[in-house]
Short mmCIF file of C-alpha atoms in Angstrom, two decimals:
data_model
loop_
_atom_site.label_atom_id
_atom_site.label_comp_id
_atom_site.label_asym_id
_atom_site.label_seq_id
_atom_site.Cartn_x
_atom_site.Cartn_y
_atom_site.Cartn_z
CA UNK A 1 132.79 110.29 103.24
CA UNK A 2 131.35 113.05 100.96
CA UNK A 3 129.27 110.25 99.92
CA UNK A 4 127.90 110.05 103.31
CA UNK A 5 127.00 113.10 104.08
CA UNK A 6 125.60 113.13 100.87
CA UNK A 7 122.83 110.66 101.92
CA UNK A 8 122.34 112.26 105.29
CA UNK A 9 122.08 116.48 103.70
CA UNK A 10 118.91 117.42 104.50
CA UNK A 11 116.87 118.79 101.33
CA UNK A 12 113.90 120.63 102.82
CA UNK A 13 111.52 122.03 100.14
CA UNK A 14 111.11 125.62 101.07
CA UNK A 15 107.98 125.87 98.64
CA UNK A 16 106.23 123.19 101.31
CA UNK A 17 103.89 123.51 103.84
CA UNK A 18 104.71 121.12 106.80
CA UNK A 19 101.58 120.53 108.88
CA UNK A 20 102.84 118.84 112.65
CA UNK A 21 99.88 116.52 114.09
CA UNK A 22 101.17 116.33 117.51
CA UNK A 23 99.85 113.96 120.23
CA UNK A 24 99.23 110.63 121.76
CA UNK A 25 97.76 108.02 120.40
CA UNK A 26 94.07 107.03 119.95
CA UNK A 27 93.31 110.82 119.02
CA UNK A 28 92.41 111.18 115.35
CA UNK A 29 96.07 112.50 114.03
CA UNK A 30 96.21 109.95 111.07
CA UNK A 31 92.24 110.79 110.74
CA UNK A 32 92.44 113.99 110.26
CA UNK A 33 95.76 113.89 107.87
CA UNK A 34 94.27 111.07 105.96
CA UNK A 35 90.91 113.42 105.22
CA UNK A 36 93.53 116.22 103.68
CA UNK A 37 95.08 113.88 101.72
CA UNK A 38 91.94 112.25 99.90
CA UNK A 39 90.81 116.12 99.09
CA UNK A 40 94.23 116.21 97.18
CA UNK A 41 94.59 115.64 93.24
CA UNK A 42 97.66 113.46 94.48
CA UNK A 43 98.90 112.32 97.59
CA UNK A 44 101.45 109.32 99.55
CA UNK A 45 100.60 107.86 102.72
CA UNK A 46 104.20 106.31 104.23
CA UNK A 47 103.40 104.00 107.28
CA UNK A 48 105.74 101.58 109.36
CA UNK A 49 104.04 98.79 108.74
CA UNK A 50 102.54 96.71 105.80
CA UNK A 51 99.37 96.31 107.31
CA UNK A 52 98.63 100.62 107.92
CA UNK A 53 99.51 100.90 104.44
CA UNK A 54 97.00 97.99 103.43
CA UNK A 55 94.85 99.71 105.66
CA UNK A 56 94.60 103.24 104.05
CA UNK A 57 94.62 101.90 100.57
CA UNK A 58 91.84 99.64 101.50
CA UNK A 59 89.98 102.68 102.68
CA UNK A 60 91.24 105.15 99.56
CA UNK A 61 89.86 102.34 97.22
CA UNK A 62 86.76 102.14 98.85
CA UNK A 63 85.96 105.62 99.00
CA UNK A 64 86.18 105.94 95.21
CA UNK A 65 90.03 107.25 94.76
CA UNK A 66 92.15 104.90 92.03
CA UNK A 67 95.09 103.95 95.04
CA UNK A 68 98.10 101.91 94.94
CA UNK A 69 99.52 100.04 97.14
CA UNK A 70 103.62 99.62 97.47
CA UNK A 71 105.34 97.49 100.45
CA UNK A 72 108.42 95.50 100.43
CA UNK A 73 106.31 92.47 99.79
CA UNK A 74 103.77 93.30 97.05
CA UNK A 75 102.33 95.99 94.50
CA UNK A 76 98.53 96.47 93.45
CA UNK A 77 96.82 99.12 91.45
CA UNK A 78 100.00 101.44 90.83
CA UNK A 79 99.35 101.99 86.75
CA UNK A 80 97.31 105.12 86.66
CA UNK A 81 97.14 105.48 90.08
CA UNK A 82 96.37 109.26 91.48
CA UNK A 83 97.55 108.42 95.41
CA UNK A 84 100.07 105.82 96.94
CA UNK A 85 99.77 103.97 99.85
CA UNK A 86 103.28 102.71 101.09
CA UNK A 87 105.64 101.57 104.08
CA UNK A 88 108.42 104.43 104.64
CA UNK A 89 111.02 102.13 102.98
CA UNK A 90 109.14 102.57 99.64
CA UNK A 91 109.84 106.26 99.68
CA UNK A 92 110.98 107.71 96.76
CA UNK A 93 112.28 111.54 96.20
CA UNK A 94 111.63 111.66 92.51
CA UNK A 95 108.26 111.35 92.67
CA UNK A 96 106.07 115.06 93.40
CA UNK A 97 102.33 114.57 94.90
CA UNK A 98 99.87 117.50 96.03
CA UNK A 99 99.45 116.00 99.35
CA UNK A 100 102.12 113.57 101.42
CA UNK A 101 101.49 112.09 104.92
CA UNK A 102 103.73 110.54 106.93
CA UNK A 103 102.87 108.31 109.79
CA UNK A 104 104.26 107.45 113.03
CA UNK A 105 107.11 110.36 112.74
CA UNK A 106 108.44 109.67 116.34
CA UNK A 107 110.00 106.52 114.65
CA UNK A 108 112.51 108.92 113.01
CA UNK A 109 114.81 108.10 116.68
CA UNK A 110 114.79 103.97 115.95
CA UNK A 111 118.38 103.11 115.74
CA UNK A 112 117.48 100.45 112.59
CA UNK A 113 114.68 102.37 110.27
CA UNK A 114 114.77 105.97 111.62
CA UNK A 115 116.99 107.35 108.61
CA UNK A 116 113.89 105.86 106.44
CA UNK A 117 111.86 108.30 108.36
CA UNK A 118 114.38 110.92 108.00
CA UNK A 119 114.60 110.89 104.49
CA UNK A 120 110.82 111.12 103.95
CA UNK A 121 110.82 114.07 105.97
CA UNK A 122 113.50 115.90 104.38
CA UNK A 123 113.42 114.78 101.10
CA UNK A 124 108.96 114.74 100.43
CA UNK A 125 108.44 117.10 97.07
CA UNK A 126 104.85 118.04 97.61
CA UNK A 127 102.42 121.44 98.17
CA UNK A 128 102.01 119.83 101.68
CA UNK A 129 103.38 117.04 104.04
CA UNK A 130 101.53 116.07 107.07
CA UNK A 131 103.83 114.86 109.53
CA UNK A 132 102.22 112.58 112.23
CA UNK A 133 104.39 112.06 115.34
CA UNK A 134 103.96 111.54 119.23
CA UNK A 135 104.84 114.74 121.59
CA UNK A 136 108.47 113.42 122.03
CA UNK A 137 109.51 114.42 118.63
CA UNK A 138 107.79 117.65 118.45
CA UNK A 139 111.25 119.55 119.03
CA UNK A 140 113.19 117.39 116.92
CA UNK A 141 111.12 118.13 113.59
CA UNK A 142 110.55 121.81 114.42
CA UNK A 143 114.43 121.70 114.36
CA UNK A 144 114.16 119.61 110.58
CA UNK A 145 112.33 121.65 109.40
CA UNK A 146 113.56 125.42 111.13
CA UNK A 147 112.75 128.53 108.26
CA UNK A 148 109.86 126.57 106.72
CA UNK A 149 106.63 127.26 106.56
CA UNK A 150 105.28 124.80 109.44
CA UNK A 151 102.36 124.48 111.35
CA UNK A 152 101.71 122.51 114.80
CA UNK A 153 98.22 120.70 115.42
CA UNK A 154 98.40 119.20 118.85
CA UNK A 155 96.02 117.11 119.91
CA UNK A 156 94.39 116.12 123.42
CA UNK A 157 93.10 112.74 124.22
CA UNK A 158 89.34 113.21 124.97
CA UNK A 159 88.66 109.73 126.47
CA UNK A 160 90.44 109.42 129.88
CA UNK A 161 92.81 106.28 130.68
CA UNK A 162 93.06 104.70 134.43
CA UNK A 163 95.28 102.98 135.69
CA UNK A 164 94.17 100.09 137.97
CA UNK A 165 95.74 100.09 141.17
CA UNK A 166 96.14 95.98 141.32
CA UNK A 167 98.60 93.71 139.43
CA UNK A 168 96.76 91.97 137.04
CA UNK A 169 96.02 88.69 137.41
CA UNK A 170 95.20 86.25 134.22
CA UNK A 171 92.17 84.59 135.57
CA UNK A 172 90.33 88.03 135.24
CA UNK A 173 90.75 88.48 131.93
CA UNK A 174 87.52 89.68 130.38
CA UNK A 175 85.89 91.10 126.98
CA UNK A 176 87.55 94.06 125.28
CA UNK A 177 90.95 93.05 126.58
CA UNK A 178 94.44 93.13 125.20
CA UNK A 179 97.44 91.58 126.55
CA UNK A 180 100.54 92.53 125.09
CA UNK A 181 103.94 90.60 125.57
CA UNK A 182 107.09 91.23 123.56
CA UNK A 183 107.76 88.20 121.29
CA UNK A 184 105.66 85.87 118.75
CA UNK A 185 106.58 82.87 121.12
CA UNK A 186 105.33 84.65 123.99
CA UNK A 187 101.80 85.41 122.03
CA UNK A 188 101.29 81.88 120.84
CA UNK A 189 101.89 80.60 124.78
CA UNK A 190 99.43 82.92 126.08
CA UNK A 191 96.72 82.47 123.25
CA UNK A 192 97.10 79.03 123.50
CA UNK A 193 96.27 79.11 127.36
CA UNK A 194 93.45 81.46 126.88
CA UNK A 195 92.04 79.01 124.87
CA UNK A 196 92.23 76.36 126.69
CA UNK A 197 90.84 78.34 129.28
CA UNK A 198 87.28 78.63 126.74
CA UNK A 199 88.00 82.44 125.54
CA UNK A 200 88.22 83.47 121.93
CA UNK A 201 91.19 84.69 121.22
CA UNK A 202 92.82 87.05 118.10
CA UNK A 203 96.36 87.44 117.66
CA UNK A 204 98.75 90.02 116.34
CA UNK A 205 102.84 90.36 116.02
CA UNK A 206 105.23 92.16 114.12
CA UNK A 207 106.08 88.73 111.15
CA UNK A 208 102.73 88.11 110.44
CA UNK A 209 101.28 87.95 106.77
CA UNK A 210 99.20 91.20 106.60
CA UNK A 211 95.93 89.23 105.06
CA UNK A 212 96.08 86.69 108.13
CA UNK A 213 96.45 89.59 110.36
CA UNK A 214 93.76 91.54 108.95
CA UNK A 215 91.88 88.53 109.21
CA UNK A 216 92.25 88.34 113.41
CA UNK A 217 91.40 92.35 113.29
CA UNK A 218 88.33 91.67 111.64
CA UNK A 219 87.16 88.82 114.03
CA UNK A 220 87.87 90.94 116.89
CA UNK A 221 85.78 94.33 115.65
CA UNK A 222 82.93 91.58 114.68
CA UNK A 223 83.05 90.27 118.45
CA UNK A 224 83.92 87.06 117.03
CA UNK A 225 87.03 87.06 119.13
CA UNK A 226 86.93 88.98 122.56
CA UNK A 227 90.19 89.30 123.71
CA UNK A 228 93.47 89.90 121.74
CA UNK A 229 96.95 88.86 122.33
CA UNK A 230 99.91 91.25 120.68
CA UNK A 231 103.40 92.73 120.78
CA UNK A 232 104.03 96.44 120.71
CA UNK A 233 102.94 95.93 116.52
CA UNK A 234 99.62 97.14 118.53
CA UNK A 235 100.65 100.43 119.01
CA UNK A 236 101.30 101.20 115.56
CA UNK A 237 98.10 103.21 114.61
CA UNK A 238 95.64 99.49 114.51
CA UNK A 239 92.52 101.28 115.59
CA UNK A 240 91.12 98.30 117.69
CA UNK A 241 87.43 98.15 119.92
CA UNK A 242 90.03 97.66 122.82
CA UNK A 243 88.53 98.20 126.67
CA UNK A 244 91.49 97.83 128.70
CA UNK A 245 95.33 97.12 127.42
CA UNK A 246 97.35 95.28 129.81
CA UNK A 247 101.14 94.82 129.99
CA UNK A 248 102.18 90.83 130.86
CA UNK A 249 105.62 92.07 130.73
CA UNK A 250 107.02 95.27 131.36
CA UNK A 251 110.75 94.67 129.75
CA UNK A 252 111.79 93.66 126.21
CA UNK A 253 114.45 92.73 124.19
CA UNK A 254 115.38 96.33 121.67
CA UNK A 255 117.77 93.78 119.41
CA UNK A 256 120.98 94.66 121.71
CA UNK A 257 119.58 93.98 125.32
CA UNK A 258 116.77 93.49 127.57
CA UNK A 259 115.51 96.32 128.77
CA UNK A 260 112.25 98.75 130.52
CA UNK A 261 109.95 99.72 128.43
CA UNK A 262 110.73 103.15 128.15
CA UNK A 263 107.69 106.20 128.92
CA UNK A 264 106.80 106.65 125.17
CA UNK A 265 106.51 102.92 124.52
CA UNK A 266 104.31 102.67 127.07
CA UNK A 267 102.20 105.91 126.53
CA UNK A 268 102.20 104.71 122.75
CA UNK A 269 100.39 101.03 123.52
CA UNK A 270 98.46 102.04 126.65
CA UNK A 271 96.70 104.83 124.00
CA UNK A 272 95.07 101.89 122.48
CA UNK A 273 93.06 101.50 125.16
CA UNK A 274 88.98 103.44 124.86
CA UNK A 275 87.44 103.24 121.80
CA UNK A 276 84.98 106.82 120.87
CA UNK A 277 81.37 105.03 121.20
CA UNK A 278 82.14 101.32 122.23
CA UNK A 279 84.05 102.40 125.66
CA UNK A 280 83.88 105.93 126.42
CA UNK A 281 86.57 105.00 129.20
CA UNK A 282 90.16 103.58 128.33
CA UNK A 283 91.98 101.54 131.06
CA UNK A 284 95.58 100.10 131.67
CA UNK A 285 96.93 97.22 134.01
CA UNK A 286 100.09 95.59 134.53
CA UNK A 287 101.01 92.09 135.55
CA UNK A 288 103.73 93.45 138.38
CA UNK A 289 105.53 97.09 139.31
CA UNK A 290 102.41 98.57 138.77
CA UNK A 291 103.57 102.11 140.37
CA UNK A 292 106.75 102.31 139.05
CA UNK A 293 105.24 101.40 135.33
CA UNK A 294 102.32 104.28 136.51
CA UNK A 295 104.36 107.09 136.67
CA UNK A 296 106.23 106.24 133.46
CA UNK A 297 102.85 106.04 131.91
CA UNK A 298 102.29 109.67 133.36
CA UNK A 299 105.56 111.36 133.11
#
């Protein structure tokens, strides 16, 4: 038992500045953490999934900083390295950096990987941590991190989001559109009729290989693709040309039970939606309930 609460004592660094980015998605939080972080001498970028952290090492390296990269499936570039770019899991509290940033805080509440995000958070040695999170965990960190030095950045969206008032209907499907269903089998299905129906199709869920993911990205910001077909792994901080975002299904399965999608999920996917100069205008649909799924959206 001492043990255990061992592992779960919070170790706050009270020589650390914590800087909150606070908002939905889509509104330059990771941006503007990111742009701190590559100022730094050091600096770790911790990211739920394998393909942000390829992402922000891809974009380190190619703005002239010498950055690793560290996931459960593969290392690059760590000897000599000045920054790390990692999934949470990776996190380590013996290593010190200048600058840490840690993405998708609100993740911190997920009954399988949210103590990953908790140790990060309480356990990051560095000058400062930028902690990234949706407004739903705004009151839990402030409460992590209560007698530090911490500062709150919230953040508006500046491109509005409608909801259309009419289910959606598959035969409209049209450029700039992604569908988003809650399993790989349900992708593949709807791809694969898509397709047969003559569109170009990209697809993206949770198990894929990051390189053959990064690979259906790609064909969709080229236009080679014009409509994409995900899971929820959509809402993760992918920064997508997306027009409209619509929900096939408006239930999925959390690993216990079936379930709603629950006002954060769908605040955190429908963000995708409006892209600053390719669609100045974001919108949403969904397949069926579209009022009760509205005011979840809005609440």
């Amino acid at each position: 038992l001492q043990m255990i609460g061992r592992e779960f004592e919070a170790n706050v660094s009270p020589h650390t500045k914590y800087i909150l980015h606070i908002g939905e998605t889509n509104t330059g939080k990771t941006h503007t953490a990111l742009t701190e972080m590559r100022k730094a001498r050091s600096g770790l970028y911790l990211g739920p999934l394998r393909l942000l952290a390829l992402e922000v090492y891809e974009t380190l390296t190619n703005s002239g900083i010498h950055c690793g990269l560290k996931t459960g499936e593969e290392e690059k570039d760590l000897q000599g390295a000045s920054h790390i770019s990692a999934t949470v899991e990776m996190f380590s509290e013996d290593e010190r950096y200048e600058c840490v940033v840690i993405d998708e805080a609100q993740m911190i509440a997920d009954r399988d990987r949210g103590f990953s995000w908790y140790k990060a958070i309480t356990s990051a040695k560095a000058d400062t941590v930028h902690i990234i999170g949706s407004r739903n965990v705004k009151n839990m960190l402030l409460y992590l991190l209560e007698g530090n030095d911490v500062e709150v950045i919230d953040y508006k969206r500046k491109l509005p989001l409608q909801v259309q008032k009419k289910s959606f209907k598959i035969s409209k499907v049209t450029r700039g559109d992604a569908l988003i269903v809650f399993s790989r089998k349900k992708v593949l299905q709807v791809a694969s009729k898509l397709e047969h129906d003559g569109h170009k199709v990209s697809v993206i869920y949770g198990g894929m290989p990051p390189e053959t993911r990064q690979k259906q990205i790609e064909q969709f910001h080229k236009g080679e693709t014009e409509i994409v077909v995900s899971t929820d792994a959509i809402g993760m901080g992918l920064n997508l040309p997306i027009r409209r975002v619509i929900f096939l299904e408006n239930e999925k399965f959390d690993g216990t039970r079936v379930r709603t999608l629950t006002s954060q999920e769908i605040k955190q996917i429908a963000g995708r939606a409006g892209r600053k100069g390719i669609y100045e205008e974001g919108f949403v649909a969904f397949s069926y309930d579209v009022q009760k799924m509205k005011s979840l959206l809005e609440r």
